[in-house]
mmCIF file of C-alpha atoms in Angstrom:
data_model
loop_
_atom_site.group_PDB
_atom_site.id
_atom_site.type_symbol
_atom_site.label_atom_id
_atom_site.label_comp_id
_atom_site.label_asym_id
_atom_site.label_seq_id
_atom_site.Cartn_x
_atom_site.Cartn_y
_atom_site.Cartn_z
ATOM 1 C CA UNK A 29 2.957 -45.835 -33.409
ATOM 2 C CA UNK A 30 5.895 -45.461 -30.901
ATOM 3 C CA UNK A 31 5.939 -41.770 -31.482
ATOM 4 C CA UNK A 32 2.215 -41.653 -30.781
ATOM 5 C CA UNK A 33 2.686 -43.578 -27.415
ATOM 6 C CA UNK A 34 5.577 -41.242 -26.424
ATOM 7 C CA UNK A 35 3.462 -38.211 -27.359
ATOM 8 C CA UNK A 36 0.524 -39.618 -25.237
ATOM 9 C CA UNK A 37 2.783 -40.439 -22.255
ATOM 10 C CA UNK A 38 4.138 -37.172 -22.243
ATOM 11 C CA UNK A 39 1.022 -35.220 -22.527
ATOM 12 C CA UNK A 40 -0.323 -37.594 -19.531
ATOM 13 C CA UNK A 41 2.605 -36.430 -17.450
ATOM 14 C CA UNK A 42 1.816 -33.064 -18.010
ATOM 15 C CA UNK A 43 -1.812 -33.418 -17.409
ATOM 16 C CA UNK A 44 -0.921 -35.348 -14.269
ATOM 17 C CA UNK A 45 1.202 -32.426 -13.090
ATOM 18 C CA UNK A 46 -1.244 -29.856 -13.682
ATOM 19 C CA UNK A 47 -3.911 -31.896 -12.124
ATOM 20 C CA UNK A 48 -1.821 -32.519 -9.069
ATOM 21 C CA UNK A 49 -1.070 -28.629 -8.804
ATOM 22 C CA UNK A 50 -4.727 -27.872 -9.381
ATOM 23 C CA UNK A 51 -5.693 -30.533 -6.621
ATOM 24 C CA UNK A 52 -3.550 -29.271 -3.873
ATOM 25 C CA UNK A 53 -3.156 -25.478 -4.661
ATOM 26 C CA UNK A 54 -5.637 -24.294 -7.202
ATOM 27 C CA UNK A 55 -9.201 -24.714 -8.075
ATOM 28 C CA UNK A 56 -10.960 -23.546 -11.079
ATOM 29 C CA UNK A 57 -12.951 -20.238 -10.866
ATOM 30 C CA UNK A 58 -13.713 -17.108 -12.456
ATOM 31 C CA UNK A 59 -12.049 -13.678 -12.750
ATOM 32 C CA UNK A 60 -13.382 -10.428 -13.643
ATOM 33 C CA UNK A 61 -11.875 -7.103 -14.996
ATOM 34 C CA UNK A 62 -8.733 -8.403 -16.208
ATOM 35 C CA UNK A 63 -8.161 -5.142 -18.195
ATOM 36 C CA UNK A 64 -8.596 -3.203 -15.233
ATOM 37 C CA UNK A 65 -6.100 -5.389 -13.239
ATOM 38 C CA UNK A 66 -3.466 -4.925 -16.038
ATOM 39 C CA UNK A 67 -4.083 -0.943 -15.775
ATOM 40 C CA UNK A 68 -3.585 -1.315 -11.930
ATOM 41 C CA UNK A 69 -0.251 -3.410 -12.337
ATOM 42 C CA UNK A 70 -1.622 -6.451 -10.608
ATOM 43 C CA UNK A 71 -1.821 -8.738 -13.814
ATOM 44 C CA UNK A 72 1.093 -9.755 -15.962
ATOM 45 C CA UNK A 73 1.677 -12.084 -18.888
ATOM 46 C CA UNK A 74 3.985 -14.970 -17.928
ATOM 47 C CA UNK A 75 6.626 -15.157 -20.566
ATOM 48 C CA UNK A 76 7.632 -18.652 -20.447
ATOM 49 C CA UNK A 77 5.793 -21.597 -22.095
ATOM 50 C CA UNK A 78 3.641 -24.019 -20.409
ATOM 51 C CA UNK A 79 0.685 -23.787 -18.225
ATOM 52 C CA UNK A 80 2.153 -26.048 -15.311
ATOM 53 C CA UNK A 81 5.281 -23.692 -15.164
ATOM 54 C CA UNK A 82 2.900 -20.823 -14.927
ATOM 55 C CA UNK A 83 1.171 -22.548 -12.155
ATOM 56 C CA UNK A 84 4.353 -23.320 -10.384
ATOM 57 C CA UNK A 85 5.464 -19.584 -10.583
ATOM 58 C CA UNK A 86 2.049 -18.598 -8.892
ATOM 59 C CA UNK A 87 2.472 -21.155 -6.127
ATOM 60 C CA UNK A 88 6.032 -19.635 -5.153
ATOM 61 C CA UNK A 89 4.495 -16.264 -4.426
ATOM 62 C CA UNK A 90 2.352 -15.067 -1.549
ATOM 63 C CA UNK A 91 1.145 -12.023 -3.664
ATOM 64 C CA UNK A 92 -0.092 -14.346 -6.503
ATOM 65 C CA UNK A 93 -3.946 -14.904 -6.321
ATOM 66 C CA UNK A 94 -4.154 -17.252 -9.348
ATOM 67 C CA UNK A 95 -3.371 -17.880 -13.063
ATOM 68 C CA UNK A 96 -5.444 -17.772 -16.304
ATOM 69 C CA UNK A 97 -5.037 -18.729 -19.821
ATOM 70 C CA UNK A 98 -6.575 -16.538 -22.710
ATOM 71 C CA UNK A 99 -8.770 -18.866 -24.780
ATOM 72 C CA UNK A 100 -7.829 -17.229 -28.217
ATOM 73 C CA UNK A 101 -4.058 -17.177 -27.689
ATOM 74 C CA UNK A 102 -3.326 -19.817 -24.972
ATOM 75 C CA UNK A 103 -1.284 -17.297 -23.179
ATOM 76 C CA UNK A 104 -0.852 -17.518 -19.575
ATOM 77 C CA UNK A 105 -1.155 -14.612 -17.068
ATOM 78 C CA UNK A 106 -0.294 -14.278 -13.380
ATOM 79 C CA UNK A 107 -2.795 -12.330 -11.274
ATOM 80 C CA UNK A 108 -1.672 -10.871 -7.960
ATOM 81 C CA UNK A 109 -3.674 -9.518 -5.258
ATOM 82 C CA UNK A 110 -5.128 -6.350 -6.333
ATOM 83 C CA UNK A 111 -6.101 -3.579 -3.989
ATOM 84 C CA UNK A 112 -9.146 -1.434 -4.618
ATOM 85 C CA UNK A 113 -10.560 -3.668 -7.416
ATOM 86 C CA UNK A 114 -14.282 -3.485 -7.841
ATOM 87 C CA UNK A 115 -16.361 -6.524 -6.590
ATOM 88 C CA UNK A 116 -16.915 -8.998 -9.348
ATOM 89 C CA UNK A 117 -19.945 -8.556 -11.402
ATOM 90 C CA UNK A 118 -19.487 -10.156 -14.630
ATOM 91 C CA UNK A 119 -16.750 -12.837 -15.215
ATOM 92 C CA UNK A 120 -14.387 -12.419 -17.991
ATOM 93 C CA UNK A 121 -15.280 -15.235 -20.515
ATOM 94 C CA UNK A 122 -12.144 -14.913 -22.445
ATOM 95 C CA UNK A 123 -9.941 -16.149 -19.607
ATOM 96 C CA UNK A 124 -9.973 -19.631 -17.896
ATOM 97 C CA UNK A 125 -9.002 -18.900 -14.287
ATOM 98 C CA UNK A 126 -7.645 -21.152 -11.620
ATOM 99 C CA UNK A 127 -7.574 -19.392 -8.181
ATOM 100 C CA UNK A 128 -4.744 -20.405 -5.680
ATOM 101 C CA UNK A 129 -6.335 -22.573 -3.153
ATOM 102 C CA UNK A 130 -4.538 -21.054 -0.244
ATOM 103 C CA UNK A 131 -5.198 -17.322 -1.506
ATOM 104 C CA UNK A 132 -3.064 -15.709 1.312
ATOM 105 C CA UNK A 133 -0.867 -18.664 2.450
ATOM 106 C CA UNK A 134 0.946 -21.813 1.670
ATOM 107 C CA UNK A 135 -0.362 -25.306 1.215
ATOM 108 C CA UNK A 136 0.997 -27.520 3.930
ATOM 109 C CA UNK A 137 1.449 -30.874 2.340
ATOM 110 C CA UNK A 138 1.838 -32.866 5.726
ATOM 111 C CA UNK A 139 -1.469 -31.499 7.364
ATOM 112 C CA UNK A 140 -3.305 -31.030 3.969
ATOM 113 C CA UNK A 141 -4.307 -27.567 5.211
ATOM 114 C CA UNK A 142 -3.635 -24.030 4.362
ATOM 115 C CA UNK A 143 -1.046 -22.156 6.432
ATOM 116 C CA UNK A 144 -2.237 -18.551 6.519
ATOM 117 C CA UNK A 145 -0.240 -15.613 6.529
ATOM 118 C CA UNK A 146 -0.635 -11.723 6.906
ATOM 119 C CA UNK A 147 -3.367 -12.238 9.701
ATOM 120 C CA UNK A 148 -5.858 -14.048 7.261
ATOM 121 C CA UNK A 149 -8.052 -16.854 8.186
ATOM 122 C CA UNK A 150 -10.481 -19.180 6.605
ATOM 123 C CA UNK A 151 -9.976 -22.778 5.052
ATOM 124 C CA UNK A 152 -8.459 -21.043 1.913
ATOM 125 C CA UNK A 153 -6.918 -18.028 3.817
ATOM 126 C CA UNK A 154 -9.138 -15.918 1.830
ATOM 127 C CA UNK A 155 -10.866 -13.812 4.598
ATOM 128 C CA UNK A 156 -9.193 -10.749 6.101
ATOM 129 C CA UNK A 157 -10.316 -9.295 9.437
ATOM 130 C CA UNK A 158 -12.153 -5.998 9.532
ATOM 131 C CA UNK A 159 -9.315 -4.070 11.327
ATOM 132 C CA UNK A 160 -6.373 -4.606 13.707
ATOM 133 C CA UNK A 161 -8.469 -4.882 16.754
ATOM 134 C CA UNK A 162 -10.405 -7.834 15.417
ATOM 135 C CA UNK A 163 -7.190 -9.524 14.075
ATOM 136 C CA UNK A 164 -5.642 -9.073 17.642
ATOM 137 C CA UNK A 165 -8.821 -10.233 19.480
ATOM 138 C CA UNK A 166 -8.623 -13.445 17.339
ATOM 139 C CA UNK A 167 -4.926 -13.967 18.177
ATOM 140 C CA UNK A 168 -3.922 -13.413 14.605
ATOM 141 C CA UNK A 169 -1.345 -10.845 15.410
ATOM 142 C CA UNK A 170 1.111 -9.904 18.117
ATOM 143 C CA UNK A 171 2.384 -6.965 20.084
ATOM 144 C CA UNK A 172 4.748 -5.079 18.006
ATOM 145 C CA UNK A 173 4.832 -4.279 13.970
ATOM 146 C CA UNK A 174 2.476 -6.602 12.015
ATOM 147 C CA UNK A 175 2.170 -6.575 8.393
ATOM 148 C CA UNK A 176 -1.566 -7.741 7.707
ATOM 149 C CA UNK A 177 -4.174 -7.700 5.346
ATOM 150 C CA UNK A 178 -7.546 -6.007 6.480
ATOM 151 C CA UNK A 179 -10.870 -5.811 4.741
ATOM 152 C CA UNK A 180 -12.515 -2.853 6.392
ATOM 153 C CA UNK A 181 -15.851 -3.085 4.312
ATOM 154 C CA UNK A 182 -15.943 -6.878 4.380
ATOM 155 C CA UNK A 183 -16.588 -6.872 0.699
ATOM 156 C CA UNK A 184 -13.509 -8.768 -0.531
ATOM 157 C CA UNK A 185 -11.285 -5.549 -1.093
ATOM 158 C CA UNK A 186 -8.264 -6.219 1.129
ATOM 159 C CA UNK A 187 -5.620 -3.784 1.884
ATOM 160 C CA UNK A 188 -2.016 -4.521 3.278
ATOM 161 C CA UNK A 189 -1.237 -2.362 6.291
ATOM 162 C CA UNK A 190 1.606 -2.043 8.899
ATOM 163 C CA UNK A 191 -0.238 -2.391 12.244
ATOM 164 C CA UNK A 192 1.769 -1.752 15.411
ATOM 165 C CA UNK A 193 0.124 -3.230 18.570
ATOM 166 C CA UNK A 194 1.035 -2.076 22.095
ATOM 167 C CA UNK A 195 -1.573 -3.229 24.502
ATOM 168 C CA UNK A 196 -4.837 -1.908 23.626
ATOM 169 C CA UNK A 197 -3.346 0.757 21.155
ATOM 170 C CA UNK A 198 -3.479 0.107 17.430
ATOM 171 C CA UNK A 199 -1.171 2.335 15.238
ATOM 172 C CA UNK A 200 -1.116 2.113 11.409
ATOM 173 C CA UNK A 201 1.955 3.769 9.696
ATOM 174 C CA UNK A 202 0.812 5.673 6.511
ATOM 175 C CA UNK A 203 3.867 7.306 5.867
ATOM 176 C CA UNK A 204 7.584 7.350 6.755
ATOM 177 C CA UNK A 205 10.562 9.411 4.927
ATOM 178 C CA UNK A 206 14.152 9.261 6.085
ATOM 179 C CA UNK A 207 14.910 11.759 3.284
ATOM 180 C CA UNK A 208 15.985 9.179 0.581
ATOM 181 C CA UNK A 209 12.499 8.224 -0.568
ATOM 182 C CA UNK A 210 11.855 8.899 -4.489
ATOM 183 C CA UNK A 211 8.451 10.992 -4.051
ATOM 184 C CA UNK A 212 8.283 12.201 -7.694
ATOM 185 C CA UNK A 213 5.812 9.548 -8.787
ATOM 186 C CA UNK A 214 2.687 9.019 -10.598
ATOM 187 C CA UNK A 215 -0.869 9.469 -9.392
ATOM 188 C CA UNK A 216 -1.283 5.539 -9.623
ATOM 189 C CA UNK A 217 1.643 5.017 -7.507
ATOM 190 C CA UNK A 218 0.425 7.437 -4.876
ATOM 191 C CA UNK A 219 -2.913 5.794 -4.900
ATOM 192 C CA UNK A 220 -1.654 2.309 -4.620
ATOM 193 C CA UNK A 221 1.193 3.090 -2.324
ATOM 194 C CA UNK A 222 5.079 2.368 -2.491
ATOM 195 C CA UNK A 223 8.198 1.766 -0.442
ATOM 196 C CA UNK A 224 11.772 1.244 -0.572
ATOM 197 C CA UNK A 225 13.263 -2.288 -0.169
ATOM 198 C CA UNK A 226 14.097 -1.530 3.467
ATOM 199 C CA UNK A 227 10.409 -0.837 4.313
ATOM 200 C CA UNK A 228 11.500 2.217 6.514
ATOM 201 C CA UNK A 229 10.478 4.658 3.612
ATOM 202 C CA UNK A 230 6.904 4.094 2.775
ATOM 203 C CA UNK A 231 3.504 5.759 1.626
ATOM 204 C CA UNK A 232 0.502 3.670 2.480
ATOM 205 C CA UNK A 233 -1.587 4.615 -0.631
ATOM 206 C CA UNK A 234 -4.371 6.997 -0.821
ATOM 207 C CA UNK A 235 -7.077 4.437 -1.434
ATOM 208 C CA UNK A 236 -6.189 2.475 1.629
ATOM 209 C CA UNK A 237 -5.763 5.731 3.732
ATOM 210 C CA UNK A 238 -9.304 6.738 2.435
ATOM 211 C CA UNK A 239 -10.897 3.334 3.490
ATOM 212 C CA UNK A 240 -9.122 3.219 6.758
ATOM 213 C CA UNK A 241 -10.189 6.792 7.806
ATOM 214 C CA UNK A 242 -13.759 6.318 6.423
ATOM 215 C CA UNK A 243 -14.829 2.796 7.155
ATOM 216 C CA UNK A 244 -12.378 1.602 9.893
ATOM 217 C CA UNK A 245 -12.568 4.747 11.943
ATOM 218 C CA UNK A 246 -8.792 5.248 11.807
ATOM 219 C CA UNK A 247 -8.852 8.972 11.898
ATOM 220 C CA UNK A 248 -6.647 10.240 14.673
ATOM 221 C CA UNK A 249 -3.448 11.247 12.630
ATOM 222 C CA UNK A 250 0.007 11.639 14.371
ATOM 223 C CA UNK A 251 2.354 13.915 11.997
ATOM 224 C CA UNK A 252 5.690 13.415 13.692
ATOM 225 C CA UNK A 253 8.997 15.168 13.187
ATOM 226 C CA UNK A 254 11.788 13.013 14.822
ATOM 227 C CA UNK A 255 15.238 14.150 15.691
ATOM 228 C CA UNK A 256 18.169 12.084 16.568
ATOM 229 C CA UNK A 257 18.607 11.340 20.343
ATOM 230 C CA UNK A 258 20.580 13.641 22.532
ATOM 231 C CA UNK A 259 23.961 12.420 23.851
ATOM 232 C CA UNK A 260 22.191 10.983 26.944
ATOM 233 C CA UNK A 261 20.046 8.695 24.479
ATOM 234 C CA UNK A 262 16.876 10.646 25.057
ATOM 235 C CA UNK A 263 14.446 10.925 22.127
ATOM 236 C CA UNK A 264 13.481 14.282 20.665
ATOM 237 C CA UNK A 265 10.545 14.841 18.447
ATOM 238 C CA UNK A 266 7.768 17.443 17.900
ATOM 239 C CA UNK A 267 4.423 16.244 16.568
ATOM 240 C CA UNK A 268 0.852 17.282 15.920
ATOM 241 C CA UNK A 269 -2.297 15.409 16.460
ATOM 242 C CA UNK A 270 -5.129 15.683 14.093
ATOM 243 C CA UNK A 271 -8.413 14.648 15.195
ATOM 244 C CA UNK A 272 -11.300 13.435 12.779
ATOM 245 C CA UNK A 273 -8.726 13.272 10.033
ATOM 246 C CA UNK A 274 -10.350 11.804 6.841
ATOM 247 C CA UNK A 275 -9.150 11.421 3.497
ATOM 248 C CA UNK A 276 -11.748 11.534 0.701
ATOM 249 C CA UNK A 277 -12.357 9.280 -2.023
ATOM 250 C CA UNK A 278 -10.529 9.029 -5.559
ATOM 251 C CA UNK A 279 -13.796 10.344 -7.214
ATOM 252 C CA UNK A 280 -13.163 13.460 -5.006
ATOM 253 C CA UNK A 281 -9.554 13.400 -5.710
ATOM 254 C CA UNK A 282 -8.628 12.527 -2.155
ATOM 255 C CA UNK A 283 -9.278 15.733 -0.263
ATOM 256 C CA UNK A 284 -8.357 16.149 3.536
ATOM 257 C CA UNK A 285 -10.512 17.161 6.386
ATOM 258 C CA UNK A 286 -10.088 17.150 10.145
ATOM 259 C CA UNK A 287 -11.891 18.826 13.239
ATOM 260 C CA UNK A 288 -8.987 19.904 15.526
ATOM 261 C CA UNK A 289 -5.347 19.557 16.286
ATOM 262 C CA UNK A 290 -2.848 19.652 19.232
ATOM 263 C CA UNK A 291 0.813 20.288 19.501
ATOM 264 C CA UNK A 292 3.216 18.287 21.559
ATOM 265 C CA UNK A 293 6.832 18.019 21.897
ATOM 266 C CA UNK A 294 9.529 15.807 23.593
ATOM 267 C CA UNK A 295 13.102 16.735 24.289
ATOM 268 C CA UNK A 296 14.947 19.522 22.570
ATOM 269 C CA UNK A 297 16.551 19.984 19.184
ATOM 270 C CA UNK A 298 18.074 22.803 17.239
ATOM 271 C CA UNK A 299 15.303 25.011 15.676
ATOM 272 C CA UNK A 300 12.484 22.712 16.969
ATOM 273 C CA UNK A 301 10.775 24.980 19.405
ATOM 274 C CA UNK A 302 7.200 24.530 17.938
ATOM 275 C CA UNK A 303 5.392 22.589 15.195
ATOM 276 C CA UNK A 304 2.529 24.640 13.652
ATOM 277 C CA UNK A 305 -0.523 23.262 11.929
ATOM 278 C CA UNK A 306 0.606 21.818 8.768
ATOM 279 C CA UNK A 307 -2.708 21.021 7.130
ATOM 280 C CA UNK A 308 -5.048 23.746 8.062
ATOM 281 C CA UNK A 309 -4.396 25.827 4.990
ATOM 282 C CA UNK A 310 -4.957 22.733 2.752
ATOM 283 C CA UNK A 311 -8.301 21.466 4.102
ATOM 284 C CA UNK A 312 -10.668 20.355 1.294
ATOM 285 C CA UNK A 313 -7.744 20.584 -1.035
ATOM 286 C CA UNK A 314 -7.380 17.688 -3.639
ATOM 287 C CA UNK A 315 -4.164 15.653 -4.006
ATOM 288 C CA UNK A 316 -1.915 16.438 -6.828
ATOM 289 C CA UNK A 317 0.947 14.578 -8.674
ATOM 290 C CA UNK A 318 3.031 15.651 -11.722
ATOM 291 C CA UNK A 319 0.734 13.573 -14.030
ATOM 292 C CA UNK A 320 -2.607 14.603 -12.420
ATOM 293 C CA UNK A 321 -2.766 18.366 -11.655
ATOM 294 C CA UNK A 322 -5.558 19.149 -9.031
ATOM 295 C CA UNK A 323 -4.093 22.178 -7.630
ATOM 296 C CA UNK A 324 -6.356 24.781 -9.337
ATOM 297 C CA UNK A 325 -3.205 26.643 -10.665
ATOM 298 C CA UNK A 326 -3.734 27.191 -14.462
ATOM 299 C CA UNK A 327 -0.131 28.273 -14.922
ATOM 300 C CA UNK A 328 2.107 26.120 -12.755
ATOM 301 C CA UNK A 329 1.854 22.404 -12.009
ATOM 302 C CA UNK A 330 2.862 22.641 -8.228
ATOM 303 C CA UNK A 331 3.689 18.744 -8.042
ATOM 304 C CA UNK A 332 6.096 19.067 -10.906
ATOM 305 C CA UNK A 333 7.589 22.375 -9.571
ATOM 306 C CA UNK A 334 8.418 20.665 -6.124
ATOM 307 C CA UNK A 335 9.007 17.252 -7.554
ATOM 308 C CA UNK A 336 6.418 15.597 -5.018
ATOM 309 C CA UNK A 337 2.964 14.506 -4.864
ATOM 310 C CA UNK A 338 0.945 16.337 -2.066
ATOM 311 C CA UNK A 339 -2.049 18.239 -1.208
ATOM 312 C CA UNK A 340 -0.759 21.473 -3.008
ATOM 313 C CA UNK A 341 -2.494 24.718 -2.700
ATOM 314 C CA UNK A 342 -2.877 27.076 -5.693
ATOM 315 C CA UNK A 343 -0.163 29.066 -4.566
ATOM 316 C CA UNK A 344 2.108 25.971 -4.606
ATOM 317 C CA UNK A 345 3.429 27.278 -1.134
ATOM 318 C CA UNK A 346 2.859 24.441 1.390
ATOM 319 C CA UNK A 347 3.265 25.096 5.127
ATOM 320 C CA UNK A 348 4.755 21.507 5.194
ATOM 321 C CA UNK A 349 5.096 18.599 2.846
ATOM 322 C CA UNK A 350 6.520 15.533 4.719
ATOM 323 C CA UNK A 351 7.275 13.721 1.512
ATOM 324 C CA UNK A 352 9.612 16.248 -0.100
ATOM 325 C CA UNK A 353 11.693 17.361 2.739
ATOM 326 C CA UNK A 354 14.781 15.438 1.678
ATOM 327 C CA UNK A 355 14.803 17.442 -1.653
ATOM 328 C CA UNK A 356 15.477 20.742 -0.118
ATOM 329 C CA UNK A 357 18.646 22.731 -0.512
ATOM 330 C CA UNK A 358 18.794 24.713 2.650
ATOM 331 C CA UNK A 359 21.270 26.983 1.521
ATOM 332 C CA UNK A 360 19.509 28.271 -1.522
ATOM 333 C CA UNK A 361 15.722 28.054 -0.570
ATOM 334 C CA UNK A 362 13.562 28.363 -3.804
ATOM 335 C CA UNK A 363 10.795 31.138 -3.711
ATOM 336 C CA UNK A 364 8.212 28.267 -3.725
ATOM 337 C CA UNK A 365 10.161 26.020 -1.282
ATOM 338 C CA UNK A 366 9.534 22.327 -1.409
ATOM 339 C CA UNK A 367 9.282 22.018 2.367
ATOM 340 C CA UNK A 368 9.082 24.001 5.518
ATOM 341 C CA UNK A 369 7.425 23.189 8.801
ATOM 342 C CA UNK A 370 5.723 25.943 10.536
ATOM 343 C CA UNK A 371 7.549 27.158 13.845
ATOM 344 C CA UNK A 372 10.710 24.981 13.061
ATOM 345 C CA UNK A 373 13.823 26.800 11.671
ATOM 346 C CA UNK A 374 14.704 24.148 9.072
ATOM 347 C CA UNK A 375 18.111 25.617 8.447
ATOM 348 C CA UNK A 376 19.130 24.764 12.069
ATOM 349 C CA UNK A 377 17.028 21.612 12.361
ATOM 350 C CA UNK A 378 17.800 19.748 9.008
ATOM 351 C CA UNK A 379 21.243 18.196 10.233
ATOM 352 C CA UNK A 380 19.439 16.810 13.244
ATOM 353 C CA UNK A 381 16.351 15.257 11.587
ATOM 354 C CA UNK A 382 16.123 11.502 11.822
ATOM 355 C CA UNK A 383 12.942 11.228 9.731
ATOM 356 C CA UNK A 384 9.162 12.220 9.262
ATOM 357 C CA UNK A 385 6.299 9.743 9.820
ATOM 358 C CA UNK A 386 2.597 9.762 9.956
ATOM 359 C CA UNK A 387 0.314 7.058 11.554
ATOM 360 C CA UNK A 388 -3.280 6.686 12.393
ATOM 361 C CA UNK A 389 -4.662 5.371 15.523
ATOM 362 C CA UNK A 390 -7.854 3.410 15.437
#
């Protein structure tokens, strides 16, 4: 009898703990496409035992949307925010799901409300603004660099972006490479996006870029080659502006199109007299990676050859590939070089290069 009551009290404590967490941080809901979430890397099995510890783990991480238990096995799973997941049609009946009450934020135990982050809003911090402009108008972001979530189609699919606000200008960084970024990555990584820990080397992700250029009308692209400042502290760069720049859908293999471009320069640097059009020759070209060869060359996988994902033409000769510039051996250029920028003598310019980056203006 004593053993029974001990077991009862222990179970009651566990249930009270779970209920307390559920009451303040989680609510019972439904989840869809669990297998698709695993494939995209935004769901994982929680290895430790105990549902309450699984809830605790989720409550400590902003990226966690909720947890579920598999009815057949009792295993607990963590579900993070998943970009480009389909709108829920049929809930997965094999999982009992608890959604974090503050989807993109923290529960404030004093105010008994959610403190939202990443420019989200709503009682549960479950709503994202359509774009940077809407977030700024609502006072959710400030001047300077803001890491926010947006929902361009207002369909529940959120995208994390870096939005730089300067007055009425909104710039979204889609790529930055200081020459030490690992760019020989898989198709899924290029679709989802990736970065180094310092956040100064990043790729926004093709799915996000497609949505921004197609639905948020962020399709003025700045492709910028930045050099170290001169002795007087003046900044040096050459860049090209592309108007009407659109990245197609994944079903189309993310081809690029644009309407026109212009060249600009500031300051001087060795070998940087002119920046030619890097994208004209690859208009309507599909994106390729080492594990998804879309270059149309039956003999060579261009992405494997140059060790970088990009819009590779059939010849594998790119007028420029901002992702792979740090891989080049300038003293011994291969016949099909990884990188060259039209009009720039890279053998002279390379020692002075600070980084490459591209950003969209909305």
